[in-house]
Tab-separated table of C-alpha atoms in Angstrom:
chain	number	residue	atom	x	y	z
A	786	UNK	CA	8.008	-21.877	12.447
A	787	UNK	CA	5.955	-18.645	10.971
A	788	UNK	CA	2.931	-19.443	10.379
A	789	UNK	CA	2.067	-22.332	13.139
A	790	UNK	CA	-0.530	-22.464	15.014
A	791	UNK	CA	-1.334	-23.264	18.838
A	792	UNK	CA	-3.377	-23.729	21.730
A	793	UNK	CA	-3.556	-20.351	23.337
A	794	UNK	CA	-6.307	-19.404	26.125
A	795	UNK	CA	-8.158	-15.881	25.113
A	796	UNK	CA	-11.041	-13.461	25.615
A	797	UNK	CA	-12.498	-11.485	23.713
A	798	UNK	CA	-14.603	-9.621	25.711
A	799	UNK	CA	-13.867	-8.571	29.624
A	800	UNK	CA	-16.024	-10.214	32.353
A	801	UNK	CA	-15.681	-13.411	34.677
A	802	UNK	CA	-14.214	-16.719	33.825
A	803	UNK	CA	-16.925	-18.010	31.302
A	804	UNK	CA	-15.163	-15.761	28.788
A	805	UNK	CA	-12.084	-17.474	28.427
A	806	UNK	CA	-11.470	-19.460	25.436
A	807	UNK	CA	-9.027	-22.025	24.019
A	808	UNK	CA	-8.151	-21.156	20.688
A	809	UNK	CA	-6.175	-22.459	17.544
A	810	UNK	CA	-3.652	-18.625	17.074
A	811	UNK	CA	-0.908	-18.312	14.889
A	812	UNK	CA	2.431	-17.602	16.565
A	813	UNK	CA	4.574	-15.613	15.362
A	814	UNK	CA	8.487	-16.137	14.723
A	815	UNK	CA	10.459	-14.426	17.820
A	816	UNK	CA	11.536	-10.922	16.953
A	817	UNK	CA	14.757	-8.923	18.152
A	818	UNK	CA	15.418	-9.844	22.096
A	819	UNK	CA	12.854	-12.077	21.998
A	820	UNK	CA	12.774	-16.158	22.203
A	821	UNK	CA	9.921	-19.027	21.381
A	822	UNK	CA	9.242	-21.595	24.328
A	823	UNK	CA	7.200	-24.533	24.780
A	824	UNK	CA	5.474	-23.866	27.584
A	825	UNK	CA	5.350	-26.603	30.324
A	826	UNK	CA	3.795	-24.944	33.201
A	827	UNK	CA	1.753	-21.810	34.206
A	828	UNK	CA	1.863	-19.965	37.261
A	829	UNK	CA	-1.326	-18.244	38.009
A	830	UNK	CA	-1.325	-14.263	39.700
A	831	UNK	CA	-4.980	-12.310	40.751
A	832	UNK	CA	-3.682	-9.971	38.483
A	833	UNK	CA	-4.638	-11.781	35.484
A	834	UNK	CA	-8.235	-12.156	37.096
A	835	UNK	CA	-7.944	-8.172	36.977
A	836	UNK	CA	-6.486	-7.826	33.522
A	837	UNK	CA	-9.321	-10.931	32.323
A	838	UNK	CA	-11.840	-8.433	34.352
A	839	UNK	CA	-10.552	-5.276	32.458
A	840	UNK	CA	-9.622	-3.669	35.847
A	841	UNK	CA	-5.978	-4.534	36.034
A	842	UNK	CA	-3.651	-1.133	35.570
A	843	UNK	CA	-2.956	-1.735	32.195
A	844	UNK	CA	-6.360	-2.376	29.899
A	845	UNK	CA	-6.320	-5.638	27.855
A	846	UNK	CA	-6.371	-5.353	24.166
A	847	UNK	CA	-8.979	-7.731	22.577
A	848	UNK	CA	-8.712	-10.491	21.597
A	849	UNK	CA	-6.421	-10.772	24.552
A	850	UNK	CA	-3.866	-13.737	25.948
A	851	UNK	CA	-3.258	-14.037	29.496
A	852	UNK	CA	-0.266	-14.589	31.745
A	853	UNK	CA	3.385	-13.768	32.941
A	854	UNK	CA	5.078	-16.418	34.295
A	855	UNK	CA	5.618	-19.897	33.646
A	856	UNK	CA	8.229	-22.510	32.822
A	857	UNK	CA	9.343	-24.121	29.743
A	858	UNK	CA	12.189	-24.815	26.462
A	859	UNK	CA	13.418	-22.876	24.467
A	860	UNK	CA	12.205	-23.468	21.043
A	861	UNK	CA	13.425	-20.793	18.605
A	862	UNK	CA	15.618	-17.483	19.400
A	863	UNK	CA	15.394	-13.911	17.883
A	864	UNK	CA	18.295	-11.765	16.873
A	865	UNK	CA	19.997	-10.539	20.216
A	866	UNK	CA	18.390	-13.241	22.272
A	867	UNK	CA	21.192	-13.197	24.761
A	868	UNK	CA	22.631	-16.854	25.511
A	869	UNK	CA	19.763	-18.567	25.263
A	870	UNK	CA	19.645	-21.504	22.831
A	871	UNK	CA	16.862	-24.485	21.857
A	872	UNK	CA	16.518	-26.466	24.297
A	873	UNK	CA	17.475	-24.709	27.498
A	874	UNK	CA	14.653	-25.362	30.255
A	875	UNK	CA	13.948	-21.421	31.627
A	876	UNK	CA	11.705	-19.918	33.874
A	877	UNK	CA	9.765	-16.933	32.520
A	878	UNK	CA	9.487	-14.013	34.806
A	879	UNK	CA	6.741	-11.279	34.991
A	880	UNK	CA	8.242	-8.946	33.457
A	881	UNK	CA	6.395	-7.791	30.035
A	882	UNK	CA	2.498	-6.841	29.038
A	883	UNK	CA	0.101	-9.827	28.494
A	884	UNK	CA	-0.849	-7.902	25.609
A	885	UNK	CA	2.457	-8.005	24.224
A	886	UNK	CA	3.883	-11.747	25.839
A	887	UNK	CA	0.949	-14.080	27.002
A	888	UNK	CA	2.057	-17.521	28.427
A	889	UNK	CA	-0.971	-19.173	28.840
A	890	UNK	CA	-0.730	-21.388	25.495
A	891	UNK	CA	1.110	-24.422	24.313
A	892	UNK	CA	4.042	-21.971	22.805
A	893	UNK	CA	4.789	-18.258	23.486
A	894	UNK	CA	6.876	-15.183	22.477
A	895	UNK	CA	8.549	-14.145	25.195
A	896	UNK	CA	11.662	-11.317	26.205
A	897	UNK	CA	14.695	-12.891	26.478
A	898	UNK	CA	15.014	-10.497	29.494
A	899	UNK	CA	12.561	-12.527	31.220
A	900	UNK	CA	13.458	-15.524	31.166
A	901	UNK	CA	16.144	-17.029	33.920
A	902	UNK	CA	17.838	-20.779	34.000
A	903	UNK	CA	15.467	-23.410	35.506
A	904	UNK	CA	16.769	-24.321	39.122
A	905	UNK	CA	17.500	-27.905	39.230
A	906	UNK	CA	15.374	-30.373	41.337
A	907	UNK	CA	11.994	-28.342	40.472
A	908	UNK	CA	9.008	-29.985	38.900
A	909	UNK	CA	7.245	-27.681	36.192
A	910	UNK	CA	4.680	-26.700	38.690
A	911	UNK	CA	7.225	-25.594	40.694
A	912	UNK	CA	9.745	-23.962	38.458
A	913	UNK	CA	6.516	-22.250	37.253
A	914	UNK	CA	4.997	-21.080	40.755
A	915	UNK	CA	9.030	-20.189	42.204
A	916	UNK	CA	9.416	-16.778	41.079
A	917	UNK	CA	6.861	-13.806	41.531
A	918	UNK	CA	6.159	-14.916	45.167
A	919	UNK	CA	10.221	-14.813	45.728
A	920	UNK	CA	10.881	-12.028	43.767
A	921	UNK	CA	8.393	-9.629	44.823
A	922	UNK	CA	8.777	-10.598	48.759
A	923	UNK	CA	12.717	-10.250	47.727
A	924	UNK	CA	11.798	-6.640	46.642
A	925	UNK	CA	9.777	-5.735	49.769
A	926	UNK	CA	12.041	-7.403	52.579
A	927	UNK	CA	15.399	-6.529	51.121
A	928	UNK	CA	15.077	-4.143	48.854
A	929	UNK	CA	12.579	-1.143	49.687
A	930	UNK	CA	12.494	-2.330	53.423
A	931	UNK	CA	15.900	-4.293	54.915
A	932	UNK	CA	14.146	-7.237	57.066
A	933	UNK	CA	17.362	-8.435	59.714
A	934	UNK	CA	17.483	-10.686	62.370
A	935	UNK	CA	15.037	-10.365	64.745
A	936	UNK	CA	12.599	-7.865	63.184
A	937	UNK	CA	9.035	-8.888	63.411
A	938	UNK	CA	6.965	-8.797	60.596
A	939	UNK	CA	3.455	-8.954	59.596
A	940	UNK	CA	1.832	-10.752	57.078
A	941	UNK	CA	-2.050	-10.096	56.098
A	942	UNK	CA	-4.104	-12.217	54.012
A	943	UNK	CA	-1.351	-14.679	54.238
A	944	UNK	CA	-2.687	-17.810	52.704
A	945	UNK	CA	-1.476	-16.938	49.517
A	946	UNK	CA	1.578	-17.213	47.450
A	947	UNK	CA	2.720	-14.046	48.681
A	948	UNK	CA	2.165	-14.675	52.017
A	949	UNK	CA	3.966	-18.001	52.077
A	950	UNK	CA	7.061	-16.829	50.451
A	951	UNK	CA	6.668	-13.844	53.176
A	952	UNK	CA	6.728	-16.245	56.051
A	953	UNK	CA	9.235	-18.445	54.394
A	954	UNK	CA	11.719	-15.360	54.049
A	955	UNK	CA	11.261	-13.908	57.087
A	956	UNK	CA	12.255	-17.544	58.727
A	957	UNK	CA	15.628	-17.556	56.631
A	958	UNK	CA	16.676	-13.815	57.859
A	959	UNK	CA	15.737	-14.612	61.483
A	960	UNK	CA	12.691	-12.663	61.622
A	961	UNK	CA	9.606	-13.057	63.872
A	962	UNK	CA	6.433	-13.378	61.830
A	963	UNK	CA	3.102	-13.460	62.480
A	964	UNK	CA	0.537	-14.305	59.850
A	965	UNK	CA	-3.356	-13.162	59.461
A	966	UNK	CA	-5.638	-14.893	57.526
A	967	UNK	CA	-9.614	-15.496	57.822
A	968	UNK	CA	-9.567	-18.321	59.403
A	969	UNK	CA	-8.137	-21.011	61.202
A	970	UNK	CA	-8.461	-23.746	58.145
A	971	UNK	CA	-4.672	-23.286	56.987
A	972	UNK	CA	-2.575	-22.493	60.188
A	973	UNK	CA	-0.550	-25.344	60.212
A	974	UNK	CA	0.630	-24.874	56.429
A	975	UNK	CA	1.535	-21.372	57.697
A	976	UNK	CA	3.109	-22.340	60.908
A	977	UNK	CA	5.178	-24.807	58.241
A	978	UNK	CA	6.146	-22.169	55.957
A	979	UNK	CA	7.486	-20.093	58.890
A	980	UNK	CA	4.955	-17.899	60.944
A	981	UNK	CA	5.348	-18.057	64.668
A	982	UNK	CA	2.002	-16.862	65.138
A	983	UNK	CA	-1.664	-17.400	62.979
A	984	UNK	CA	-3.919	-14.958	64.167
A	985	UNK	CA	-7.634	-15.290	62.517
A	986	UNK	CA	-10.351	-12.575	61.572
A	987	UNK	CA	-9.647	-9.229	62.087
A	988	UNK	CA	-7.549	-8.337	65.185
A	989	UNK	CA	-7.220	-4.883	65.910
A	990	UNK	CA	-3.826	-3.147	66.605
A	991	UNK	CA	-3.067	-3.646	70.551
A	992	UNK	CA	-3.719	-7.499	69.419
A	993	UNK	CA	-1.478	-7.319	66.993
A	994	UNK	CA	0.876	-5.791	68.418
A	995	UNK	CA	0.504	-8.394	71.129
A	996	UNK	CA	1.381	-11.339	68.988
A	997	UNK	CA	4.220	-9.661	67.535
A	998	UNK	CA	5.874	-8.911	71.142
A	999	UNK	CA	5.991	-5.170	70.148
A	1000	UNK	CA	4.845	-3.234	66.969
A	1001	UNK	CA	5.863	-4.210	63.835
A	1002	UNK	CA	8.552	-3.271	61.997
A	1003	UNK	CA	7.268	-3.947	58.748
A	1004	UNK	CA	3.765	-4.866	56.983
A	1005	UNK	CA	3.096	-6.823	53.936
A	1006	UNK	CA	-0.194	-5.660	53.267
A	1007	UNK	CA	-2.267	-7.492	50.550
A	1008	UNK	CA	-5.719	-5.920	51.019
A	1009	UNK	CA	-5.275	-2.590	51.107
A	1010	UNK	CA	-8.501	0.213	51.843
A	1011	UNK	CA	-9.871	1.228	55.371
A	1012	UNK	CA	-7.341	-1.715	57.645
A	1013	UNK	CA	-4.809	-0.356	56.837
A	1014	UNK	CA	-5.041	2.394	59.291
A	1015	UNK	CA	-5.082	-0.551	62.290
A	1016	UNK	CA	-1.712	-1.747	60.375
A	1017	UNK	CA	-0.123	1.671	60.828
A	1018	UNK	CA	-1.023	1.248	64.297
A	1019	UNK	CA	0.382	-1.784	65.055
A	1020	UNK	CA	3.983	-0.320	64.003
A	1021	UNK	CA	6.608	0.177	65.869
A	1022	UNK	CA	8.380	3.626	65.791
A	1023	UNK	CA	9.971	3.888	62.399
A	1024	UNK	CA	8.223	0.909	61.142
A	1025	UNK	CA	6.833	0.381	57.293
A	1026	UNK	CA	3.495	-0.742	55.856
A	1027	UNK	CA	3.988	-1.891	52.186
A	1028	UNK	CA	0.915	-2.365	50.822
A	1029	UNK	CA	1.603	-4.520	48.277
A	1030	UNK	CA	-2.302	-5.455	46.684
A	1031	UNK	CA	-6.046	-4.161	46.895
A	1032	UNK	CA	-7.998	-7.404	47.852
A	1033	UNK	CA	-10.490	-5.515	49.728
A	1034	UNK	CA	-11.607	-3.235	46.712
A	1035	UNK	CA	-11.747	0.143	48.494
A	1036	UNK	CA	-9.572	3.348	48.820
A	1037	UNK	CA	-6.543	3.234	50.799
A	1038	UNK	CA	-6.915	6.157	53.242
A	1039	UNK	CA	-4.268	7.811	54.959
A	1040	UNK	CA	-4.232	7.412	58.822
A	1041	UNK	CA	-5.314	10.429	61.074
A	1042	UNK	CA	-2.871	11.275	63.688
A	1043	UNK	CA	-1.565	9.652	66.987
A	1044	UNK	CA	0.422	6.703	65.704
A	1045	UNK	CA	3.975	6.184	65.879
A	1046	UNK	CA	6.301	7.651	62.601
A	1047	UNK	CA	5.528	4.897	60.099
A	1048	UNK	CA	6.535	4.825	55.897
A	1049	UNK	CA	3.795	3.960	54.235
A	1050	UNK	CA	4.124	2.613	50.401
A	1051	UNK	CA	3.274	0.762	47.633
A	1052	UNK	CA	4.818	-1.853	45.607
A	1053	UNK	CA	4.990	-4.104	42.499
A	1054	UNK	CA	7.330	-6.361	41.366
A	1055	UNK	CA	8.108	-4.389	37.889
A	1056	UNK	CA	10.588	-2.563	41.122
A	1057	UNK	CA	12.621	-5.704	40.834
A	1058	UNK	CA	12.441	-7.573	37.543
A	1059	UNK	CA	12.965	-3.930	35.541
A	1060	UNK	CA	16.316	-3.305	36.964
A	1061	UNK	CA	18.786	-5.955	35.946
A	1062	UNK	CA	21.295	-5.241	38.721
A	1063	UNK	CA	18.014	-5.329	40.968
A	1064	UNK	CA	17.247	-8.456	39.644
A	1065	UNK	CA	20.370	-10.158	39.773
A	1066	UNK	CA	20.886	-9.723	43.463
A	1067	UNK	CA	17.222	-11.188	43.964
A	1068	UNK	CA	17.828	-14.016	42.022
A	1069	UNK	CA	21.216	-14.842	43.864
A	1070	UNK	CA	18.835	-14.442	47.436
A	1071	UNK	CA	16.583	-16.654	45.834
A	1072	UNK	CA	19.187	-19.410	44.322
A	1073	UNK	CA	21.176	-19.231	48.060
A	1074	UNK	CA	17.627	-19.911	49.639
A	1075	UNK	CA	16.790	-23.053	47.332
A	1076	UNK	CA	20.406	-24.156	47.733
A	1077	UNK	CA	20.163	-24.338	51.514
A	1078	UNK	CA	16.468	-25.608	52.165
A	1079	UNK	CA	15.164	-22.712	53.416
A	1080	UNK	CA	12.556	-21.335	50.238
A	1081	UNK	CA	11.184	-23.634	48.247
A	1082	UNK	CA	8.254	-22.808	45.888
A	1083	UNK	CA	4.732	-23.523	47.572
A	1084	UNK	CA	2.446	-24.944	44.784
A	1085	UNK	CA	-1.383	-24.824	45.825
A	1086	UNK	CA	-4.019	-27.065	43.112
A	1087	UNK	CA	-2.810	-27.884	39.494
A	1088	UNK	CA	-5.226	-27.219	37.267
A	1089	UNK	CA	-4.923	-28.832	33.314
A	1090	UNK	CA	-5.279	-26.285	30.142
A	1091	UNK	CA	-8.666	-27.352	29.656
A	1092	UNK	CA	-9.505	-26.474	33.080
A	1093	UNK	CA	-8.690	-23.271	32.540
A	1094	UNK	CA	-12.345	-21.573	33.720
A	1095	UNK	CA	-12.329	-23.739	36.813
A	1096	UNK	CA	-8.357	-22.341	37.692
A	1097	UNK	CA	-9.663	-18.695	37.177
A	1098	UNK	CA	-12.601	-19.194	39.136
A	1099	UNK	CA	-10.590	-21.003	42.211
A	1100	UNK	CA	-8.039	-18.010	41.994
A	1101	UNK	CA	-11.209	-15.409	43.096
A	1102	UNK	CA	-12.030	-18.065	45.831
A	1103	UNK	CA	-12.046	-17.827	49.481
A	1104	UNK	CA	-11.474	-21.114	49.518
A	1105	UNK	CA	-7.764	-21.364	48.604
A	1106	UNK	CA	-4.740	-22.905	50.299
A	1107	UNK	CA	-1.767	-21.304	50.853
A	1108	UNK	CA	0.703	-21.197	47.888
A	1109	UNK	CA	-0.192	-20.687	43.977
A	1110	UNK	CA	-2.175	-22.306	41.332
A	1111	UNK	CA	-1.068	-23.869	38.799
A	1112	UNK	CA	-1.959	-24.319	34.933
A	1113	UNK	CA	-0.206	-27.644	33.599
A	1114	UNK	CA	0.141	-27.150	29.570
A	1115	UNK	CA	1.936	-29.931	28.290
């Protein structure tokens, strides 16, 4: 295969979604570890809106690809590729640099590392949105925080794919969960991925706390900047605020004093898919979860290759349903 060429979507300059381009790039033959897919199905993160904007935490190197996570068969395999063999349908995870690994083309280098089996009974738009949303709420519930039976848990900017894997989790633990979001447009989706409670705009802490039936004993936080201080508030004694994101664009302030002892952190999902003993009991959570029912992936529009512009734009929109985009490739 050295030496073909592809469909790949690049930029070569930083800025807003008129600088993406679909070009003809050669693809290399997979190296050491590494493995050749055709890609079926992209799922699409705000973090490639950052990394397209040149804000994202790791600068893009121009010409740059895009993407992290997708779905697809394997093509071609690398020395020490693991057992992966042409023709096995896997799921790519985010685990690698778009610099290095970009997905958003008709064939990609990818780790073998990242990729996982293909659940059975998925579509490609949903094999391709299943895994960051899982994984990453995985990391935060049951990993740095232990969400059990009966905890109540809150969810900001919830129409999202985060967000409906939060609500979706916290329904398969046991958990009470209460979801904030904008406005009212998407509260029975929520409600149907598993909040108890939408609350709309931006309620302060005693409301908060009302609709949980106590402070919370954990946050999922996807804005980040001046709220969060209200979140801390809202906590229950010994109660965590994860502040997974930084949708509102501003500096994420520690709280002055008189609130209840709350852990305040960060988190990305590099926590999860860069330990392999990590990852293994996530993706056993995840499988039991599929197997039973209880999480299934939430896919929001599917956009074609083509389309690509219009997909980035709709990611930065206010407008979107809950669960993730989608870019079909082939």
């Amino acid at each position: 295969m050295t030496g073909s060429t592809v469909r790949a979507v690049r930029f070569h300059e930083t800025g807003g979604p008129e600088v993406l381009r679909i070009e003809d790039v050669e693809l290399r033959d997979p190296g050491p570890g590494e493995v050749r897919i055709r890609v079926r199905a992209v799922g699409l993160n705000r973090s490639e809106v950052n990394f397209r904007r040149g804000t994202y935490l790791e600068a893009p190197v121009l010409p740059a690809g895009l993407g992290s996570e997708g779905t697809g068969t394997v093509l071609a395999t690398g020395p020490d590729a693991g057992p992966w063999r042409p023709g096995d349908e896997v799921c790519v995870l985010p685990a690698s640099s778009q610099n290095t690994h970009p997905v958003y083309a008709e064939e990609a280098i990818v780790p073998a590392g990242a990729l996982l089996a293909r659940p059975s009974g998925l579509d490609d738009a949903g094999a391709a949105a299943l895994w960051m949303p899982l994984l990453t709420v995985w990391g935060m519930t049951r990993h740095a925080v232990r969400l059990r039976e009966g905890d109540r848990l809150l969810v900001t900017a919830a129409s999202n794919s985060i967000g409906a894997a939060a609500l979706q989790i916290a329904r398969h633990v046991g958990a009470r969960a209460v979801a904030v979001v904008p406005d009212g447009r998407h509260g029975d989706a929520l409600r149907a991925a598993g909040a108890d409670e939408v609350l709309t705009g931006t309620p302060d802490a005693e409301r908060l706390r009302e609709a949980l039936g106590g402070g919370a004993d954990l946050v999922l936080d996807a804005e980040g900047g001046p709220g969060v201080e209200r979140l801390v508030r809202a906590c229950a004694p010994g109660g965590a605020v994860i502040v997974h994101g930084g949708l509102s664009g501003e500096p994420t302030p520690l709280p002055a004093a008189g609130y209840a002892p709350v852990w305040l952190r960060r988190f990305h999902v590099r926590e999860v898919v860069g330990d392999p003993a990590v990852l293994a009991r996530a993706v056993a959570f995840a499988r039991a979860g599929l197997a039973a029912g209880t999480l299934t992936p939430l896919v929001d529009r599917i956009f074609d290759l083509a389309d690509v512009a219009a997909a980035h734009d709709y990611l930065e929109s206010p407008d979107r349903a809950p669960g993730k985009p989608v870019l079909r490739i082939g």
